[in-house]
């Protein structure tokens, strides 16, 4: 991918989740208002489970999440696709409760293209057990924004597992979008992890958390060298904006983090494979290269 400037204006909407029973027009009205206020925003992203807010005891919440679940062929996905197409934006509505054909429940992130199509769906690989009722996903997911670059999904607790960001970067992701619904006191640690993931993989990280009173907020944008470009100061509702230059990923990997570290150039084809007993696998130096997205058109 070219190191030339590849701007991506983004808007991260830090908001409390909508009730799972809310009519679709409530979310559509909010997205339309954001798009009207920020007409140059090419990508609008929301927190985890933004469309599936539930209350009650744990058993009641689980039951209401299951009741809110739909397949990806259901009416919710069709309406979201139409909304993205009508506004001509990349719409990342956070995550939704997905029910597959076998009745399994997933926490699934969605990306809709400006053409009004479902461009990507990602099932959370690392649900926060034992508190979340979801089945784990089985693969990491990236998607291309033509003319800009490649993005990947990491949902909330996924960020605590470095394998997630490493695989997304290896698949060619230049931006990791991390929708979060953190209600607990560990948000400061998640901020460290967002910066660490960006540094270790030389990618942008967009971590958008739910607002109070449900979430603890503090959403942020991190650049490929781990610098925080923008952040919200606390849990209040806010829209965090920035213009990413995805060419910075290529430049950072070429010049090195702080002008020094080029982790993706660590191995040569002559190096012996490094065995990884934990995974019953290995790092093969000949495969230690990020995938390259298609060049801009």
PDB file of C-alpha atoms in Angstrom:
ATOM      1  CA  UNK A   1       0.000   0.000   0.000  1.00  0.00           C
ATOM      2  CA  UNK A   2       1.271   3.455  -0.861  1.00  0.00           C
ATOM      3  CA  UNK A   3       2.814   5.655   1.834  1.00  0.00           C
ATOM      4  CA  UNK A   4       1.152   8.686   0.245  1.00  0.00           C
ATOM      5  CA  UNK A   5      -1.490  10.455   2.281  1.00  0.00           C
ATOM      6  CA  UNK A   6      -4.705   8.422   2.556  1.00  0.00           C
ATOM      7  CA  UNK A   7      -7.081  10.438   4.715  1.00  0.00           C
ATOM      8  CA  UNK A   8      -9.971   8.827   6.561  1.00  0.00           C
ATOM      9  CA  UNK A   9     -12.156  11.284   8.526  1.00  0.00           C
ATOM     10  CA  UNK A  10     -13.783   9.427  11.424  1.00  0.00           C
ATOM     11  CA  UNK A  11     -16.397  10.133  14.084  1.00  0.00           C
ATOM     12  CA  UNK A  12     -16.554   7.936  17.178  1.00  0.00           C
ATOM     13  CA  UNK A  13     -19.887   8.293  18.959  1.00  0.00           C
ATOM     14  CA  UNK A  14     -19.528   7.756  22.707  1.00  0.00           C
ATOM     15  CA  UNK A  15     -23.125   7.171  23.742  1.00  0.00           C
ATOM     16  CA  UNK A  16     -25.189   5.064  26.113  1.00  0.00           C
ATOM     17  CA  UNK A  17     -26.740   1.992  24.482  1.00  0.00           C
ATOM     18  CA  UNK A  18     -30.208   2.206  23.043  1.00  0.00           C
ATOM     19  CA  UNK A  19     -32.789  -0.187  24.489  1.00  0.00           C
ATOM     20  CA  UNK A  20     -32.974  -3.408  22.519  1.00  0.00           C
ATOM     21  CA  UNK A  21     -36.675  -2.681  22.007  1.00  0.00           C
ATOM     22  CA  UNK A  22     -36.116   0.844  20.641  1.00  0.00           C
ATOM     23  CA  UNK A  23     -37.559   1.470  17.166  1.00  0.00           C
ATOM     24  CA  UNK A  24     -34.940   1.588  14.376  1.00  0.00           C
ATOM     25  CA  UNK A  25     -35.783   5.232  13.662  1.00  0.00           C
ATOM     26  CA  UNK A  26     -34.197   6.247  16.988  1.00  0.00           C
ATOM     27  CA  UNK A  27     -30.774   5.071  15.866  1.00  0.00           C
ATOM     28  CA  UNK A  28     -31.282   6.345  12.328  1.00  0.00           C
ATOM     29  CA  UNK A  29     -32.103   9.810  13.654  1.00  0.00           C
ATOM     30  CA  UNK A  30     -28.911   9.865  15.726  1.00  0.00           C
ATOM     31  CA  UNK A  31     -26.700   8.770  12.831  1.00  0.00           C
ATOM     32  CA  UNK A  32     -28.347  11.308  10.541  1.00  0.00           C
ATOM     33  CA  UNK A  33     -27.721  14.061  13.096  1.00  0.00           C
ATOM     34  CA  UNK A  34     -24.033  13.106  13.384  1.00  0.00           C
ATOM     35  CA  UNK A  35     -23.664  12.993   9.610  1.00  0.00           C
ATOM     36  CA  UNK A  36     -25.372  16.382   9.230  1.00  0.00           C
ATOM     37  CA  UNK A  37     -23.141  17.965  11.871  1.00  0.00           C
ATOM     38  CA  UNK A  38     -19.988  16.332  10.472  1.00  0.00           C
ATOM     39  CA  UNK A  39     -20.583  16.105   6.720  1.00  0.00           C
ATOM     40  CA  UNK A  40     -16.958  15.199   5.978  1.00  0.00           C
ATOM     41  CA  UNK A  41     -16.899  12.182   8.296  1.00  0.00           C
ATOM     42  CA  UNK A  42     -16.416   9.161   6.050  1.00  0.00           C
ATOM     43  CA  UNK A  43     -16.708   6.630   8.886  1.00  0.00           C
ATOM     44  CA  UNK A  44     -19.064   6.776  11.884  1.00  0.00           C
ATOM     45  CA  UNK A  45     -18.583   4.191  14.651  1.00  0.00           C
ATOM     46  CA  UNK A  46     -20.563   3.324  17.778  1.00  0.00           C
ATOM     47  CA  UNK A  47     -19.788   1.305  20.947  1.00  0.00           C
ATOM     48  CA  UNK A  48     -20.282  -2.366  21.647  1.00  0.00           C
ATOM     49  CA  UNK A  49     -23.918  -3.546  21.906  1.00  0.00           C
ATOM     50  CA  UNK A  50     -25.137  -0.031  21.182  1.00  0.00           C
ATOM     51  CA  UNK A  51     -28.356  -1.348  19.643  1.00  0.00           C
ATOM     52  CA  UNK A  52     -28.911  -4.039  22.276  1.00  0.00           C
ATOM     53  CA  UNK A  53     -29.207  -2.275  25.613  1.00  0.00           C
ATOM     54  CA  UNK A  54     -30.817  -4.465  28.295  1.00  0.00           C
ATOM     55  CA  UNK A  55     -31.375  -4.224  32.056  1.00  0.00           C
ATOM     56  CA  UNK A  56     -32.361  -6.520  34.908  1.00  0.00           C
ATOM     57  CA  UNK A  57     -30.765  -9.470  36.642  1.00  0.00           C
ATOM     58  CA  UNK A  58     -28.156 -11.473  34.809  1.00  0.00           C
ATOM     59  CA  UNK A  59     -30.747 -14.076  33.814  1.00  0.00           C
ATOM     60  CA  UNK A  60     -33.129 -11.357  32.654  1.00  0.00           C
ATOM     61  CA  UNK A  61     -30.411  -9.619  30.644  1.00  0.00           C
ATOM     62  CA  UNK A  62     -29.378 -12.856  28.981  1.00  0.00           C
ATOM     63  CA  UNK A  63     -32.970 -13.631  28.076  1.00  0.00           C
ATOM     64  CA  UNK A  64     -33.484 -10.145  26.643  1.00  0.00           C
ATOM     65  CA  UNK A  65     -30.276 -10.372  24.621  1.00  0.00           C
ATOM     66  CA  UNK A  66     -31.464 -13.633  23.118  1.00  0.00           C
ATOM     67  CA  UNK A  67     -34.832 -12.077  22.364  1.00  0.00           C
ATOM     68  CA  UNK A  68     -33.063  -9.189  20.593  1.00  0.00           C
ATOM     69  CA  UNK A  69     -30.890 -11.487  18.478  1.00  0.00           C
ATOM     70  CA  UNK A  70     -31.438 -11.681  14.728  1.00  0.00           C
ATOM     71  CA  UNK A  71     -29.657 -13.450  11.881  1.00  0.00           C
ATOM     72  CA  UNK A  72     -27.536 -11.328   9.568  1.00  0.00           C
ATOM     73  CA  UNK A  73     -30.244 -11.784   6.955  1.00  0.00           C
ATOM     74  CA  UNK A  74     -32.817 -10.165   9.257  1.00  0.00           C
ATOM     75  CA  UNK A  75     -34.537  -6.775   9.063  1.00  0.00           C
ATOM     76  CA  UNK A  76     -32.041  -4.995  11.337  1.00  0.00           C
ATOM     77  CA  UNK A  77     -29.130  -5.579   8.972  1.00  0.00           C
ATOM     78  CA  UNK A  78     -31.216  -4.554   5.957  1.00  0.00           C
ATOM     79  CA  UNK A  79     -32.230  -1.287   7.638  1.00  0.00           C
ATOM     80  CA  UNK A  80     -28.654  -0.491   8.689  1.00  0.00           C
ATOM     81  CA  UNK A  81     -27.410  -1.152   5.167  1.00  0.00           C
ATOM     82  CA  UNK A  82     -30.024   1.203   3.751  1.00  0.00           C
ATOM     83  CA  UNK A  83     -29.059   3.867   6.287  1.00  0.00           C
ATOM     84  CA  UNK A  84     -25.375   3.685   5.363  1.00  0.00           C
ATOM     85  CA  UNK A  85     -26.249   3.841   1.676  1.00  0.00           C
ATOM     86  CA  UNK A  86     -28.615   6.776   2.103  1.00  0.00           C
ATOM     87  CA  UNK A  87     -25.942   8.758   3.968  1.00  0.00           C
ATOM     88  CA  UNK A  88     -23.033   7.570   1.809  1.00  0.00           C
ATOM     89  CA  UNK A  89     -20.827   6.692   4.793  1.00  0.00           C
ATOM     90  CA  UNK A  90     -19.018   3.767   6.330  1.00  0.00           C
ATOM     91  CA  UNK A  91     -21.368   2.931   9.206  1.00  0.00           C
ATOM     92  CA  UNK A  92     -20.058   0.798  12.059  1.00  0.00           C
ATOM     93  CA  UNK A  93     -23.079   0.613  14.390  1.00  0.00           C
ATOM     94  CA  UNK A  94     -21.184  -1.076  17.199  1.00  0.00           C
ATOM     95  CA  UNK A  95     -22.086  -4.703  17.807  1.00  0.00           C
ATOM     96  CA  UNK A  96     -25.388  -6.547  17.740  1.00  0.00           C
ATOM     97  CA  UNK A  97     -26.733  -9.812  19.084  1.00  0.00           C
ATOM     98  CA  UNK A  98     -26.608 -12.286  16.217  1.00  0.00           C
ATOM     99  CA  UNK A  99     -28.438 -15.611  16.162  1.00  0.00           C
ATOM    100  CA  UNK A 100     -27.188 -18.164  13.652  1.00  0.00           C
ATOM    101  CA  UNK A 101     -29.116 -20.976  12.017  1.00  0.00           C
ATOM    102  CA  UNK A 102     -28.267 -23.334  14.852  1.00  0.00           C
ATOM    103  CA  UNK A 103     -29.547 -20.950  17.517  1.00  0.00           C
ATOM    104  CA  UNK A 104     -26.094 -19.923  18.768  1.00  0.00           C
ATOM    105  CA  UNK A 105     -25.726 -16.380  20.085  1.00  0.00           C
ATOM    106  CA  UNK A 106     -22.861 -14.102  19.013  1.00  0.00           C
ATOM    107  CA  UNK A 107     -21.712 -10.597  19.830  1.00  0.00           C
ATOM    108  CA  UNK A 108     -21.109  -9.389  16.283  1.00  0.00           C
ATOM    109  CA  UNK A 109     -19.531  -6.220  14.908  1.00  0.00           C
ATOM    110  CA  UNK A 110     -20.843  -4.960  11.571  1.00  0.00           C
ATOM    111  CA  UNK A 111     -19.485  -2.653   8.889  1.00  0.00           C
ATOM    112  CA  UNK A 112     -21.720  -1.187   6.195  1.00  0.00           C
ATOM    113  CA  UNK A 113     -20.312   0.453   3.090  1.00  0.00           C
ATOM    114  CA  UNK A 114     -21.312   3.800   1.570  1.00  0.00           C
ATOM    115  CA  UNK A 115     -22.955   1.752  -1.177  1.00  0.00           C
ATOM    116  CA  UNK A 116     -25.379   0.265   1.335  1.00  0.00           C
ATOM    117  CA  UNK A 117     -23.941  -3.241   1.619  1.00  0.00           C
ATOM    118  CA  UNK A 118     -22.834  -5.328   4.598  1.00  0.00           C
ATOM    119  CA  UNK A 119     -19.071  -5.200   4.025  1.00  0.00           C
ATOM    120  CA  UNK A 120     -17.968  -7.220   7.061  1.00  0.00           C
ATOM    121  CA  UNK A 121     -19.213  -9.017  10.154  1.00  0.00           C
ATOM    122  CA  UNK A 122     -17.043 -10.214  13.018  1.00  0.00           C
ATOM    123  CA  UNK A 123     -18.068 -12.433  15.923  1.00  0.00           C
ATOM    124  CA  UNK A 124     -16.276 -11.664  19.177  1.00  0.00           C
ATOM    125  CA  UNK A 125     -13.624 -14.348  19.615  1.00  0.00           C
ATOM    126  CA  UNK A 126     -13.029 -13.728  23.335  1.00  0.00           C
ATOM    127  CA  UNK A 127     -16.337 -13.165  25.183  1.00  0.00           C
ATOM    128  CA  UNK A 128     -15.833 -12.013  28.766  1.00  0.00           C
ATOM    129  CA  UNK A 129     -16.537 -15.238  30.598  1.00  0.00           C
ATOM    130  CA  UNK A 130     -18.405 -16.208  32.648  1.00  0.00           C
ATOM    131  CA  UNK A 131     -20.437 -12.990  32.444  1.00  0.00           C
ATOM    132  CA  UNK A 132     -21.316 -12.891  28.744  1.00  0.00           C
ATOM    133  CA  UNK A 133     -23.731 -15.429  27.229  1.00  0.00           C
ATOM    134  CA  UNK A 134     -22.182 -15.414  23.766  1.00  0.00           C
ATOM    135  CA  UNK A 135     -20.615 -18.231  21.824  1.00  0.00           C
ATOM    136  CA  UNK A 136     -17.080 -17.359  20.659  1.00  0.00           C
ATOM    137  CA  UNK A 137     -16.354 -16.523  17.053  1.00  0.00           C
ATOM    138  CA  UNK A 138     -13.811 -18.535  15.126  1.00  0.00           C
ATOM    139  CA  UNK A 139     -11.949 -16.101  12.883  1.00  0.00           C
ATOM    140  CA  UNK A 140     -10.477 -12.619  12.732  1.00  0.00           C
ATOM    141  CA  UNK A 141     -11.982 -10.267  10.172  1.00  0.00           C
ATOM    142  CA  UNK A 142     -10.646  -7.402   8.060  1.00  0.00           C
ATOM    143  CA  UNK A 143     -12.319  -5.385   5.319  1.00  0.00           C
ATOM    144  CA  UNK A 144     -11.217  -2.906   2.685  1.00  0.00           C
ATOM    145  CA  UNK A 145     -12.319   0.692   2.295  1.00  0.00           C
ATOM    146  CA  UNK A 146     -11.491   1.164  -1.413  1.00  0.00           C
ATOM    147  CA  UNK A 147      -9.056   3.956  -2.058  1.00  0.00           C
ATOM    148  CA  UNK A 148      -8.218   4.295   1.639  1.00  0.00           C
ATOM    149  CA  UNK A 149      -7.014   1.083   3.247  1.00  0.00           C
ATOM    150  CA  UNK A 150      -7.870  -1.980   5.291  1.00  0.00           C
ATOM    151  CA  UNK A 151      -9.614  -2.093   8.677  1.00  0.00           C
ATOM    152  CA  UNK A 152     -10.165  -4.859  11.209  1.00  0.00           C
ATOM    153  CA  UNK A 153     -12.430  -5.480  14.194  1.00  0.00           C
ATOM    154  CA  UNK A 154     -11.585  -6.204  17.822  1.00  0.00           C
ATOM    155  CA  UNK A 155     -14.482  -6.202  20.307  1.00  0.00           C
ATOM    156  CA  UNK A 156     -13.875  -5.067  23.890  1.00  0.00           C
ATOM    157  CA  UNK A 157     -12.278  -8.022  25.759  1.00  0.00           C
ATOM    158  CA  UNK A 158     -10.574  -9.159  22.549  1.00  0.00           C
ATOM    159  CA  UNK A 159      -8.088  -6.353  23.221  1.00  0.00           C
ATOM    160  CA  UNK A 160      -6.764  -8.202  26.274  1.00  0.00           C
ATOM    161  CA  UNK A 161      -5.418 -10.931  23.983  1.00  0.00           C
ATOM    162  CA  UNK A 162      -2.459  -9.702  21.884  1.00  0.00           C
ATOM    163  CA  UNK A 163      -3.120 -12.448  19.355  1.00  0.00           C
ATOM    164  CA  UNK A 164      -6.146 -10.476  18.127  1.00  0.00           C
ATOM    165  CA  UNK A 165      -4.305  -7.320  17.075  1.00  0.00           C
ATOM    166  CA  UNK A 166      -1.331  -9.304  15.774  1.00  0.00           C
ATOM    167  CA  UNK A 167      -3.508 -11.402  13.495  1.00  0.00           C
ATOM    168  CA  UNK A 168      -5.452  -8.383  12.255  1.00  0.00           C
ATOM    169  CA  UNK A 169      -2.211  -6.578  11.408  1.00  0.00           C
ATOM    170  CA  UNK A 170      -0.877  -9.712   9.724  1.00  0.00           C
ATOM    171  CA  UNK A 171      -4.070  -9.822   7.660  1.00  0.00           C
ATOM    172  CA  UNK A 172      -3.279  -6.297   6.499  1.00  0.00           C
ATOM    173  CA  UNK A 173      -5.355  -4.152   8.858  1.00  0.00           C
ATOM    174  CA  UNK A 174      -4.028  -0.609   9.138  1.00  0.00           C
ATOM    175  CA  UNK A 175      -6.809   0.453  11.512  1.00  0.00           C
ATOM    176  CA  UNK A 176      -8.248  -1.661  14.334  1.00  0.00           C
ATOM    177  CA  UNK A 177     -11.737  -0.586  15.363  1.00  0.00           C
ATOM    178  CA  UNK A 178     -12.433  -1.618  18.958  1.00  0.00           C
ATOM    179  CA  UNK A 179     -16.073  -1.072  20.025  1.00  0.00           C
ATOM    180  CA  UNK A 180     -16.312  -1.361  23.801  1.00  0.00           C
ATOM    181  CA  UNK A 181     -18.959  -1.442  26.514  1.00  0.00           C
ATOM    182  CA  UNK A 182     -16.770  -1.223  29.594  1.00  0.00           C
ATOM    183  CA  UNK A 183     -18.796  -0.619  32.729  1.00  0.00           C
ATOM    184  CA  UNK A 184     -16.039  -1.540  35.186  1.00  0.00           C
ATOM    185  CA  UNK A 185     -12.994   0.127  36.731  1.00  0.00           C
ATOM    186  CA  UNK A 186     -10.469  -1.391  34.289  1.00  0.00           C
ATOM    187  CA  UNK A 187     -10.846   1.224  31.550  1.00  0.00           C
ATOM    188  CA  UNK A 188      -7.405   2.710  32.416  1.00  0.00           C
ATOM    189  CA  UNK A 189      -5.837  -0.671  31.673  1.00  0.00           C
ATOM    190  CA  UNK A 190      -7.744  -0.896  28.390  1.00  0.00           C
ATOM    191  CA  UNK A 191      -6.302   2.460  27.374  1.00  0.00           C
ATOM    192  CA  UNK A 192      -2.806   1.075  27.966  1.00  0.00           C
ATOM    193  CA  UNK A 193      -3.697  -1.985  25.900  1.00  0.00           C
ATOM    194  CA  UNK A 194      -5.001   0.179  23.041  1.00  0.00           C
ATOM    195  CA  UNK A 195      -1.705   2.040  22.940  1.00  0.00           C
ATOM    196  CA  UNK A 196       0.301  -1.162  23.283  1.00  0.00           C
ATOM    197  CA  UNK A 197      -1.591  -2.826  20.422  1.00  0.00           C
ATOM    198  CA  UNK A 198      -0.931   0.188  18.207  1.00  0.00           C
ATOM    199  CA  UNK A 199       2.779   0.202  19.092  1.00  0.00           C
ATOM    200  CA  UNK A 200       3.349  -3.548  18.804  1.00  0.00           C
ATOM    201  CA  UNK A 201       1.641  -3.762  15.406  1.00  0.00           C
ATOM    202  CA  UNK A 202       2.163  -0.241  13.998  1.00  0.00           C
ATOM    203  CA  UNK A 203      -1.525   0.356  13.339  1.00  0.00           C
ATOM    204  CA  UNK A 204      -4.167   2.906  14.275  1.00  0.00           C
ATOM    205  CA  UNK A 205      -6.508   1.839  17.093  1.00  0.00           C
ATOM    206  CA  UNK A 206      -9.975   3.380  17.505  1.00  0.00           C
ATOM    207  CA  UNK A 207     -11.459   2.426  20.869  1.00  0.00           C
ATOM    208  CA  UNK A 208     -15.014   3.721  21.320  1.00  0.00           C
ATOM    209  CA  UNK A 209     -16.647   3.040  24.679  1.00  0.00           C
ATOM    210  CA  UNK A 210     -20.213   3.462  25.857  1.00  0.00           C
ATOM    211  CA  UNK A 211     -21.109   6.630  27.742  1.00  0.00           C
ATOM    212  CA  UNK A 212     -22.481   6.824  31.264  1.00  0.00           C
ATOM    213  CA  UNK A 213     -24.458   5.839  33.132  1.00  0.00           C
ATOM    214  CA  UNK A 214     -23.828   2.450  31.523  1.00  0.00           C
ATOM    215  CA  UNK A 215     -20.236   2.773  30.341  1.00  0.00           C
ATOM    216  CA  UNK A 216     -17.167   4.525  31.681  1.00  0.00           C
ATOM    217  CA  UNK A 217     -16.399   6.366  28.439  1.00  0.00           C
ATOM    218  CA  UNK A 218     -12.876   7.622  27.738  1.00  0.00           C
ATOM    219  CA  UNK A 219     -12.834   6.747  24.032  1.00  0.00           C
ATOM    220  CA  UNK A 220      -9.629   7.394  22.135  1.00  0.00           C
ATOM    221  CA  UNK A 221      -7.757   7.391  18.833  1.00  0.00           C
ATOM    222  CA  UNK A 222      -4.200   6.032  18.859  1.00  0.00           C
ATOM    223  CA  UNK A 223      -1.693   6.399  16.018  1.00  0.00           C
ATOM    224  CA  UNK A 224       0.739   3.705  14.730  1.00  0.00           C
ATOM    225  CA  UNK A 225       3.448   4.852  17.155  1.00  0.00           C
ATOM    226  CA  UNK A 226       1.156   4.692  20.178  1.00  0.00           C
ATOM    227  CA  UNK A 227       0.474   8.405  20.544  1.00  0.00           C
ATOM    228  CA  UNK A 228      -3.047   9.346  21.648  1.00  0.00           C
ATOM    229  CA  UNK A 229      -4.318  11.670  18.929  1.00  0.00           C
ATOM    230  CA  UNK A 230      -7.708  12.396  20.464  1.00  0.00           C
ATOM    231  CA  UNK A 231      -9.683  11.268  23.492  1.00  0.00           C
ATOM    232  CA  UNK A 232     -12.773  12.026  25.508  1.00  0.00           C
ATOM    233  CA  UNK A 233     -12.045  13.063  29.095  1.00  0.00           C
ATOM    234  CA  UNK A 234     -14.676  10.956  30.826  1.00  0.00           C
ATOM    235  CA  UNK A 235     -18.034   9.167  30.591  1.00  0.00           C
ATOM    236  CA  UNK A 236     -20.226  11.974  29.239  1.00  0.00           C
ATOM    237  CA  UNK A 237     -21.796  11.537  25.787  1.00  0.00           C
ATOM    238  CA  UNK A 238     -19.497  12.913  23.099  1.00  0.00           C
ATOM    239  CA  UNK A 239     -18.502  12.588  19.460  1.00  0.00           C
ATOM    240  CA  UNK A 240     -14.762  12.175  19.023  1.00  0.00           C
ATOM    241  CA  UNK A 241     -13.480  13.253  15.605  1.00  0.00           C
ATOM    242  CA  UNK A 242     -10.174  12.883  13.813  1.00  0.00           C
ATOM    243  CA  UNK A 243      -8.743  12.549  10.316  1.00  0.00           C
ATOM    244  CA  UNK A 244      -6.513   9.499  10.101  1.00  0.00           C
ATOM    245  CA  UNK A 245      -3.782   9.335   7.487  1.00  0.00           C
ATOM    246  CA  UNK A 246      -3.413   5.648   6.751  1.00  0.00           C
ATOM    247  CA  UNK A 247      -0.213   6.415   4.893  1.00  0.00           C
ATOM    248  CA  UNK A 248       1.289   6.850   8.377  1.00  0.00           C
ATOM    249  CA  UNK A 249       1.143   3.081   8.839  1.00  0.00           C
ATOM    250  CA  UNK A 250       3.363   2.504   5.825  1.00  0.00           C
ATOM    251  CA  UNK A 251       5.719   5.307   6.840  1.00  0.00           C
ATOM    252  CA  UNK A 252       6.015   4.051  10.417  1.00  0.00           C
ATOM    253  CA  UNK A 253       6.788   0.512   9.301  1.00  0.00           C
ATOM    254  CA  UNK A 254       9.329   1.791   6.794  1.00  0.00           C
ATOM    255  CA  UNK A 255      11.088   4.244   9.129  1.00  0.00           C
ATOM    256  CA  UNK A 256      10.474   2.415  12.400  1.00  0.00           C
ATOM    257  CA  UNK A 257       8.627   3.411  15.554  1.00  0.00           C
ATOM    258  CA  UNK A 258      10.493   6.420  16.968  1.00  0.00           C
ATOM    259  CA  UNK A 259      12.695   6.014  13.887  1.00  0.00           C
ATOM    260  CA  UNK A 260      14.068   2.756  15.299  1.00  0.00           C
ATOM    261  CA  UNK A 261      11.872  -0.308  15.601  1.00  0.00           C
ATOM    262  CA  UNK A 262      10.710  -2.295  12.556  1.00  0.00           C
ATOM    263  CA  UNK A 263       9.150  -5.413  14.059  1.00  0.00           C
ATOM    264  CA  UNK A 264       7.709  -6.621  10.767  1.00  0.00           C
ATOM    265  CA  UNK A 265      11.258  -6.784   9.385  1.00  0.00           C
ATOM    266  CA  UNK A 266      12.583  -8.859  12.300  1.00  0.00           C
ATOM    267  CA  UNK A 267      13.002 -12.146  10.431  1.00  0.00           C
ATOM    268  CA  UNK A 268      14.767 -13.139   7.242  1.00  0.00           C
ATOM    269  CA  UNK A 269      13.899 -16.074   5.032  1.00  0.00           C
ATOM    270  CA  UNK A 270      17.135 -17.708   6.194  1.00  0.00           C
ATOM    271  CA  UNK A 271      16.068 -17.772   9.861  1.00  0.00           C
ATOM    272  CA  UNK A 272      14.869 -21.044  11.360  1.00  0.00           C
ATOM    273  CA  UNK A 273      11.184 -21.221  12.356  1.00  0.00           C
ATOM    274  CA  UNK A 274      10.458 -20.288  15.953  1.00  0.00           C
ATOM    275  CA  UNK A 275       8.446 -22.960  17.708  1.00  0.00           C
ATOM    276  CA  UNK A 276       5.462 -21.772  19.747  1.00  0.00           C
ATOM    277  CA  UNK A 277       4.601 -24.578  22.175  1.00  0.00           C
ATOM    278  CA  UNK A 278       1.662 -22.651  23.653  1.00  0.00           C
ATOM    279  CA  UNK A 279      -0.067 -22.752  20.261  1.00  0.00           C
ATOM    280  CA  UNK A 280       1.334 -26.088  19.067  1.00  0.00           C
ATOM    281  CA  UNK A 281       2.530 -24.023  16.158  1.00  0.00           C
ATOM    282  CA  UNK A 282       5.347 -21.778  15.036  1.00  0.00           C
ATOM    283  CA  UNK A 283       6.372 -18.468  13.540  1.00  0.00           C
ATOM    284  CA  UNK A 284       7.612 -19.163  10.037  1.00  0.00           C
ATOM    285  CA  UNK A 285       9.912 -16.283   9.013  1.00  0.00           C
ATOM    286  CA  UNK A 286       8.752 -16.642   5.421  1.00  0.00           C
ATOM    287  CA  UNK A 287       5.198 -15.801   6.543  1.00  0.00           C
ATOM    288  CA  UNK A 288       6.147 -12.917   8.866  1.00  0.00           C
ATOM    289  CA  UNK A 289       4.825 -10.223   6.553  1.00  0.00           C
ATOM    290  CA  UNK A 290       1.585  -8.245   6.772  1.00  0.00           C
ATOM    291  CA  UNK A 291      -0.763  -8.707   3.860  1.00  0.00           C
ATOM    292  CA  UNK A 292      -0.853  -5.770   1.481  1.00  0.00           C
ATOM    293  CA  UNK A 293      -4.236  -4.155   0.748  1.00  0.00           C
ATOM    294  CA  UNK A 294      -5.041  -3.308  -2.825  1.00  0.00           C
ATOM    295  CA  UNK A 295      -3.589   0.059  -3.915  1.00  0.00           C
ATOM    296  CA  UNK A 296      -5.904   3.085  -3.913  1.00  0.00           C
ATOM    297  CA  UNK A 297      -7.965   3.613  -7.039  1.00  0.00           C
TER     298      UNK A 297
END
